[in-house]
Short mmCIF file of C-alpha atoms in Angstrom, two decimals:
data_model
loop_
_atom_site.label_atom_id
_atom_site.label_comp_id
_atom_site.label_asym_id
_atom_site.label_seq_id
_atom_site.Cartn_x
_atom_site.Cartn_y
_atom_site.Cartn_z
CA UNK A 1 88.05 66.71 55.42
CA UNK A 2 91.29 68.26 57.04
CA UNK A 3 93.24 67.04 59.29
CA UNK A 4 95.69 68.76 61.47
CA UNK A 5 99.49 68.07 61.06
CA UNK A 6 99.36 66.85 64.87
CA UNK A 7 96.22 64.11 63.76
CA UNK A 8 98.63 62.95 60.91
CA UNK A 9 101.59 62.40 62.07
CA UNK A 10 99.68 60.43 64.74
CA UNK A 11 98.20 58.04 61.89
CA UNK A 12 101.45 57.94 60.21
CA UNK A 13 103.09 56.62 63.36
CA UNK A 14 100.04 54.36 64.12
CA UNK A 15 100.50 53.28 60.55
CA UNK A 16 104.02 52.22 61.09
CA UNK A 17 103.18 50.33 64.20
CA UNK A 18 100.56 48.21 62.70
CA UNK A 19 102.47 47.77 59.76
CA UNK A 20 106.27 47.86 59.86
CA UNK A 21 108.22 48.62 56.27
CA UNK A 22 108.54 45.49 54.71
CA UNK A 23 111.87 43.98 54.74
CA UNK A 24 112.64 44.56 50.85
CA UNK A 25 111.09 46.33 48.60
CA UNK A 26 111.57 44.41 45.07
CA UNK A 27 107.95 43.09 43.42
CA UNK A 28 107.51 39.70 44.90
CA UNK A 29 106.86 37.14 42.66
CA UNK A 30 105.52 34.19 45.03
CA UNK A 31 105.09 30.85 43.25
CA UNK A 32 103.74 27.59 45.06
CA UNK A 33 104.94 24.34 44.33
CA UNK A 34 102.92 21.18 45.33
CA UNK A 35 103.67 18.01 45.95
CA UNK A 36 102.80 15.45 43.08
CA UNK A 37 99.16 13.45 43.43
CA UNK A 38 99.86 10.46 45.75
CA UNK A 39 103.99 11.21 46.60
CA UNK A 40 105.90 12.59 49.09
CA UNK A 41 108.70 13.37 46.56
CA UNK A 42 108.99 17.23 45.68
CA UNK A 43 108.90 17.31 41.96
CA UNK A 44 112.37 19.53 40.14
CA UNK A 45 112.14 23.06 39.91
CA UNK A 46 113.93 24.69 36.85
CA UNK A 47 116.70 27.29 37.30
CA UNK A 48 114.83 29.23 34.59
CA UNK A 49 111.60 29.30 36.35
CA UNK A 50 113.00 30.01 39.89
CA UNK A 51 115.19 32.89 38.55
CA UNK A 52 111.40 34.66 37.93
CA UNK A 53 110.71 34.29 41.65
CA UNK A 54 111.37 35.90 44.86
CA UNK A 55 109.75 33.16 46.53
CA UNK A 56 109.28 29.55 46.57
CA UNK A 57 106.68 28.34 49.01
CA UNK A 58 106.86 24.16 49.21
CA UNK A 59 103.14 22.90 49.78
CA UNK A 60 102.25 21.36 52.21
CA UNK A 61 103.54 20.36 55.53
CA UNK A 62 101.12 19.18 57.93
CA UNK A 63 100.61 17.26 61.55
CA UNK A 64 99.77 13.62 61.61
CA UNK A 65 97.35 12.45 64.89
CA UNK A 66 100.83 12.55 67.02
CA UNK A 67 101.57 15.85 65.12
CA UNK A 68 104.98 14.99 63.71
CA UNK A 69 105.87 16.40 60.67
CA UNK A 70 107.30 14.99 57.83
CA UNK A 71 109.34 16.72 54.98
CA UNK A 72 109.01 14.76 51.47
CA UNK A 73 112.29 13.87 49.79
CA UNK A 74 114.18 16.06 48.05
CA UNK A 75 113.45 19.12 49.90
CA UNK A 76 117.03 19.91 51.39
CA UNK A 77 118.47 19.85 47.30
CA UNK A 78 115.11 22.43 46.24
CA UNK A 79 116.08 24.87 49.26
CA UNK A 80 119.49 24.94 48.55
CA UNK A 81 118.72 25.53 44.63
CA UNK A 82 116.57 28.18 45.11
CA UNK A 83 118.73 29.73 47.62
CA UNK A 84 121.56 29.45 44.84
CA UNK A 85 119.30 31.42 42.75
CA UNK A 86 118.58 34.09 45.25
CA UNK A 87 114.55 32.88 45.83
CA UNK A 88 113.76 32.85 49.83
CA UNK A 89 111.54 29.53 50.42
CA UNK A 90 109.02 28.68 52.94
CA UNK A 91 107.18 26.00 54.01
CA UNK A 92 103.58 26.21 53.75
CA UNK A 93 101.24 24.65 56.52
CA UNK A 94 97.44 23.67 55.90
CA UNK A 95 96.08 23.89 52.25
CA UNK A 96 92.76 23.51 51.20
CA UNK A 97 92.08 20.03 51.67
CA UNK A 98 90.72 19.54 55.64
CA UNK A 99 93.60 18.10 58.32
CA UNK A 100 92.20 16.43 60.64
CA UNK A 101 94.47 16.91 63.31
CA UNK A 102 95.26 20.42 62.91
CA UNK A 103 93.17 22.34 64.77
CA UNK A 104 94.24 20.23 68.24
CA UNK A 105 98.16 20.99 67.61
CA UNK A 106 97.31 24.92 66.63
CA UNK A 107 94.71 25.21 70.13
CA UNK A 108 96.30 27.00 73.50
CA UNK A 109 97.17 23.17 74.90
CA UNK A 110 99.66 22.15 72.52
CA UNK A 111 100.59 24.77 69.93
CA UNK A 112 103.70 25.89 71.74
CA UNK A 113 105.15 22.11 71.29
CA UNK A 114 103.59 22.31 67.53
CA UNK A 115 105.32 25.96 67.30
CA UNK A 116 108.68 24.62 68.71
CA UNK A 117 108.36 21.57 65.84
CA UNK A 118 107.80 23.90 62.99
CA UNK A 119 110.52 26.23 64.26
CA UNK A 120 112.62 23.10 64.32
CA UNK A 121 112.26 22.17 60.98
CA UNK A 122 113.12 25.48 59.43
CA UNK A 123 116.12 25.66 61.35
CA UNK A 124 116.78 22.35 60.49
CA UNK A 125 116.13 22.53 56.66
CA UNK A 126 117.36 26.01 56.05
CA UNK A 127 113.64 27.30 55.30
CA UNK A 128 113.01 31.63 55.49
CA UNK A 129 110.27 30.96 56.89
CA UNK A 130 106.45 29.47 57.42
CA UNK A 131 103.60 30.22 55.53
CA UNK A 132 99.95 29.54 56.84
CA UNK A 133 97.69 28.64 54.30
CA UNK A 134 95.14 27.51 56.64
CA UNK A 135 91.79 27.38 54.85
CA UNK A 136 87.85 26.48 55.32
CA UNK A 137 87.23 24.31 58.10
CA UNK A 138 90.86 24.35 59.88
CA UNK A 139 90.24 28.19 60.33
CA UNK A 140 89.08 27.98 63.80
CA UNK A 141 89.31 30.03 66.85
CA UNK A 142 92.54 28.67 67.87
CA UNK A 143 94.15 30.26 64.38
CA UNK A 144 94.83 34.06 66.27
CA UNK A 145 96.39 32.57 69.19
CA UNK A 146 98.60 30.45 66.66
CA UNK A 147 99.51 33.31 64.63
CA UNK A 148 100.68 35.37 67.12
CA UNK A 149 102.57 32.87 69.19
CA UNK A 150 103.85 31.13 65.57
CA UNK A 151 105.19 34.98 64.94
CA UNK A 152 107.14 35.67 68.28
CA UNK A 153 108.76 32.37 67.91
CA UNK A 154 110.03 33.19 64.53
CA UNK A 155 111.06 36.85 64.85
CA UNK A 156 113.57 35.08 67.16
CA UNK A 157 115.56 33.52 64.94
CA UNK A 158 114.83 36.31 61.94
CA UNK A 159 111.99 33.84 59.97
CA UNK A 160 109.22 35.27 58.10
CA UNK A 161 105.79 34.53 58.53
CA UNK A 162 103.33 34.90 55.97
CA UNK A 163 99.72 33.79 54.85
CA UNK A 164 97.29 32.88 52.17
CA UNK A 165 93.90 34.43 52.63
CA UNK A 166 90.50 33.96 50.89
CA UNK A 167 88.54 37.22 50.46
CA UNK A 168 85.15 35.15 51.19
CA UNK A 169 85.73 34.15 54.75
CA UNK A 170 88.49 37.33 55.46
CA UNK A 171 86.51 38.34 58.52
CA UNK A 172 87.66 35.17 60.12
CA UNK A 173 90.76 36.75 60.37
CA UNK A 174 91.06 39.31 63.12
CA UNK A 175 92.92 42.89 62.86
CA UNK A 176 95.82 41.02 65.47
CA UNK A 177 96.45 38.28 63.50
CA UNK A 178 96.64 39.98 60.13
CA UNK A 179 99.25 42.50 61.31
CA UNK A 180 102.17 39.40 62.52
CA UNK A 181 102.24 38.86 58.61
CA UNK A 182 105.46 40.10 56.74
CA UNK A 183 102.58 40.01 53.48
CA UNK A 184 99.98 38.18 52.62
CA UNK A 185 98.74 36.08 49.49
CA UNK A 186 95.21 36.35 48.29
CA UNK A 187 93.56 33.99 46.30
CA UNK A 188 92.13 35.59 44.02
CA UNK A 189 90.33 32.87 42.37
CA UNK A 190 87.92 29.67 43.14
CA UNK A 191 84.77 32.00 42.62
CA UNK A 192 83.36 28.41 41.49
CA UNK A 193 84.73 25.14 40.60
CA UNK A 194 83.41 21.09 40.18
CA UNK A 195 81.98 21.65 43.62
CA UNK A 196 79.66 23.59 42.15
CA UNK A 197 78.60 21.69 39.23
CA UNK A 198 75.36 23.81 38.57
CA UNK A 199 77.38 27.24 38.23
CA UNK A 200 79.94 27.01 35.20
CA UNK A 201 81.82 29.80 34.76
CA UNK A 202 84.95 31.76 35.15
CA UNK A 203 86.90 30.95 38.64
CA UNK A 204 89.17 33.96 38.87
CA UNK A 205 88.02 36.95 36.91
CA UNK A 206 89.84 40.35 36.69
CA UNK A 207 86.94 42.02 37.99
CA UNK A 208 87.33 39.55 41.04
CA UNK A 209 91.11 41.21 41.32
CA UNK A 210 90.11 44.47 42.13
CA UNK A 211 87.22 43.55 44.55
CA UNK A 212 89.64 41.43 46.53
CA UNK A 213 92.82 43.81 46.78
CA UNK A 214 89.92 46.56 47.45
CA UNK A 215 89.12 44.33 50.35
CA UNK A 216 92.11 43.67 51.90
CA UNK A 217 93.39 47.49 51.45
CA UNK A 218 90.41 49.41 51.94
CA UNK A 219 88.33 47.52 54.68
CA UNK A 220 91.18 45.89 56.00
CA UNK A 221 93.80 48.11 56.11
CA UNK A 222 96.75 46.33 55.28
CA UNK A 223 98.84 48.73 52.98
CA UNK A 224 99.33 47.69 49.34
CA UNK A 225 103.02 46.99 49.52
CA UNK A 226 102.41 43.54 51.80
CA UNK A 227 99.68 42.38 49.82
CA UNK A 228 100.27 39.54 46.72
CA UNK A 229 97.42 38.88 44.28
CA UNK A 230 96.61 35.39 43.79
CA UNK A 231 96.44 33.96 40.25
CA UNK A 232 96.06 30.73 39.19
CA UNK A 233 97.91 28.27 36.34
CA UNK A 234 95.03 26.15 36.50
CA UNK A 235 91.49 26.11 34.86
CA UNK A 236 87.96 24.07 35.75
CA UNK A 237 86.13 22.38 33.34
CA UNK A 238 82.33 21.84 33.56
CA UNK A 239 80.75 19.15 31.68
CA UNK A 240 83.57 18.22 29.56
CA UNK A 241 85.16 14.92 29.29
CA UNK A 242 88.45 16.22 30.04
CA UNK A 243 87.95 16.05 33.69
CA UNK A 244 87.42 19.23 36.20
CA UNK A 245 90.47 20.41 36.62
CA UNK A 246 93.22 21.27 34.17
CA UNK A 247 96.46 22.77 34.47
CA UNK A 248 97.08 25.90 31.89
CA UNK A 249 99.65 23.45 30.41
CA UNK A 250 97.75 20.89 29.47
CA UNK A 251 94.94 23.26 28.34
CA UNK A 252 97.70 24.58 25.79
CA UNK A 253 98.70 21.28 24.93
CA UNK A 254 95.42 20.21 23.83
CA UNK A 255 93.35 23.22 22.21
CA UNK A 256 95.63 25.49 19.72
CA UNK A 257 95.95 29.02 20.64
CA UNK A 258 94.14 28.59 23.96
CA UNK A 259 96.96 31.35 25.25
CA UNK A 260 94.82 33.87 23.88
CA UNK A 261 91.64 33.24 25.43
CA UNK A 262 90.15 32.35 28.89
CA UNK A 263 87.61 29.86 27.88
CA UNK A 264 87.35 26.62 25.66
CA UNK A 265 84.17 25.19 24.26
CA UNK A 266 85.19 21.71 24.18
CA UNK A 267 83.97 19.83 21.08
CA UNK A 268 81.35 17.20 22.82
CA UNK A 269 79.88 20.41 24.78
CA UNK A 270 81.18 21.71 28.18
CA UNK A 271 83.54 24.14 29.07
CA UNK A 272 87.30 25.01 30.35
CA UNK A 273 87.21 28.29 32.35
CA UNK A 274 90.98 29.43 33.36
CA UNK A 275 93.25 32.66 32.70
CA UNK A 276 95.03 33.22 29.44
CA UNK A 277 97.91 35.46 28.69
CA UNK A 278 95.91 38.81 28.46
CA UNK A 279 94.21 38.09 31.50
CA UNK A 280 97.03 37.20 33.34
CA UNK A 281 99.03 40.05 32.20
CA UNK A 282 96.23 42.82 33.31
CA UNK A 283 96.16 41.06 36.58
CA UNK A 284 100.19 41.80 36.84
CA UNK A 285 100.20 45.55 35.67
CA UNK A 286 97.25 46.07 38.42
CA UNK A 287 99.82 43.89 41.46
CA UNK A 288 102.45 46.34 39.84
CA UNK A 289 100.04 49.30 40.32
CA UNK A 290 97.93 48.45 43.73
CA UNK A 291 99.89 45.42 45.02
CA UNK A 292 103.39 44.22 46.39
CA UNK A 293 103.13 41.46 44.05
CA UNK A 294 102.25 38.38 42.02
CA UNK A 295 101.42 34.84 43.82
CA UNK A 296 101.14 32.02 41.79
CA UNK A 297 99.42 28.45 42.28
CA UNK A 298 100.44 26.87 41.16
CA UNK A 299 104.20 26.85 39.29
CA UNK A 300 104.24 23.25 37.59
CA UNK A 301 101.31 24.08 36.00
CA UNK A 302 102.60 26.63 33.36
CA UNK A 303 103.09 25.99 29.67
CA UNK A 304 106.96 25.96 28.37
CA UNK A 305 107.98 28.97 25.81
CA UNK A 306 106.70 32.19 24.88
CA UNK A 307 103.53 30.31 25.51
CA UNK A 308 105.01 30.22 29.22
CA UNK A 309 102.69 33.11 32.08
CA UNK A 310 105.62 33.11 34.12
CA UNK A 311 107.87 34.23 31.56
CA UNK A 312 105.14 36.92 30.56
CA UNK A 313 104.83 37.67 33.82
CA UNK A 314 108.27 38.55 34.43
CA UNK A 315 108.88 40.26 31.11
CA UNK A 316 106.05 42.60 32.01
CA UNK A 317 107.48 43.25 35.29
CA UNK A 318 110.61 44.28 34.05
CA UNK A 319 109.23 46.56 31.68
CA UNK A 320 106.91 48.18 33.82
CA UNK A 321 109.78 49.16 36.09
CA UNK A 322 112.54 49.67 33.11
CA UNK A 323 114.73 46.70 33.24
CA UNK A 324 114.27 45.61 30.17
#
């Protein structure tokens, strides 16, 4: 179909509106720290590792029943090491695991006080900004309104705002929301797990890589460049007696050579479903080819050397776009 000059230089503009250029226009390499099981102490960060991100997102921060929010210890010394190393860090809100007391801090009655809190803190702590990974049963109807207000508030004071979004319950998400984002992160993974304990198989398959970006770019809209695909430093195991969830560490740690494949059959039966080194390395030539870039959850759960997917990660990147 043609279109007259007129028609797209209209869409163009409309584009633009919608969308604004992103702020920079490097590959993003997002990684997600978490705080250690059972500690409000944020665990060390390497130089080496942070130097192969543009982003550090610190998970999570979230509202107790009187909705203050506490920082765990250690976070001023991470922000200010990252920042040394040129890495922007945020300050991720919700997580997968249900709050509670979210939702009545993020509804029309009191999210301006929460907004003002959150705003507070970044100032306070030196953060670049918020990211909303609110998930499952915290995305309610209050999470537009909270987006859109949480965006104005930060704009102000030049913060960025971005999310993590699930392809499986994306229509939650409404068209307004999705465009206060500065990019979002997709989890591209989770397609099962132990909560499923009658459908073993691979969590985060390449094939699941293309469906989601193809979501988020072709149904939604949202232009390649602020789009991150998910991957995951983490397997599931089903039926095994090495538990149900393993980072890609400890997976290399215990079976030799697992780098090279994306499944172990345990001896004792079971198996270990996660993403190897191949797998993880197509998933990074199609961010570099359809995407903005690579998010990662999460960091602490890579292997050390050449065994290492953030250091294959970043090698690829810099050879796909001749730095090496």
């Amino acid at each position: 179909m043609k279109h007259s000059n007129k028609n797209y230089i209209w869409l163009v503009t409309l584009g633009i509106f919608l969308f604004p250029p992103p702020l920079f226009a490097q590959f993003r390499v997002v990684g997600y720290v978490s705080l250690w099981a059972n500690s409000q102490v944020v665990p060390p960060v390497s130089d080496s590792v942070l130097k192969r991100l543009t982003h550090l997102n610190i998970a999570f921060i979230n509202p107790d029943s009187l909705g203050n929010l506490f920082l765990a210890s250690g976070v001023d010394s991470l922000v200010e090491q990252a920042h040394s190393n040129k890495v922007k860090v945020l300050i991720s809100v919700g997580g997968g695991k249900f709050n509670p007391f979210l939702d009545s801090f993020i509804n029309r009655k009191n999210r301006s006080a929460f907004i003002d809190s959150l705003l507070q803190l970044a100032l306070d702590h030196h953060f670049d900004g918020i990211d909303a990974d609110i998930e499952n049963e915290n995305l309610t109807k209050n999470y537009e309104g909270f987006i859109i207000e949480l965006s104005a508030a930060l704009k102000k004071k030049n913060k960025l705002l971005t999310a993590a979004l699930a392809t499986w319950n994306g229509q939650l998400i409404s068209d307004a929301a999705l465009k206060k984002f500065e990019f979002i992160n997709v989890m591209s993974y989770d397609q099962t797990g132990p909560w499923r304990p009658t459908e073993p198989g691979p969590h985060s398959t390449y094939e699941k890589a293309i469906s989601d970006l193809d979501y988020w770019t072709a149904t939604r809209h949202v232009p390649k460049n602020r789009i991150n695909l998910g991957i995951p430093f983490y397997g599931y195991g089903f039926g095994t007696t090495y538990g149900e969830s393993m980072s890609y560490g400890n997976i290399i740690t215990t079976f030799p050579d697992a780098e090279r494949q994306d499944t172990i059959m345990p001896v004792g039966g079971g198996a270990i479903y996660y993403n190897g080194v191949s797998t993880i390395l197509r998933k990074t030539r199609l961010a570099l080819k359809s995407a903005g870039g690579i998010m990662i959850w999460q960091i602490l759960q890579d292997a050390a050397g050449t065994q290492s997917l953030l250091s294959n990660i970043d090698k690829t990147i810099r050879k796909e776009q001749g730095k090496d």
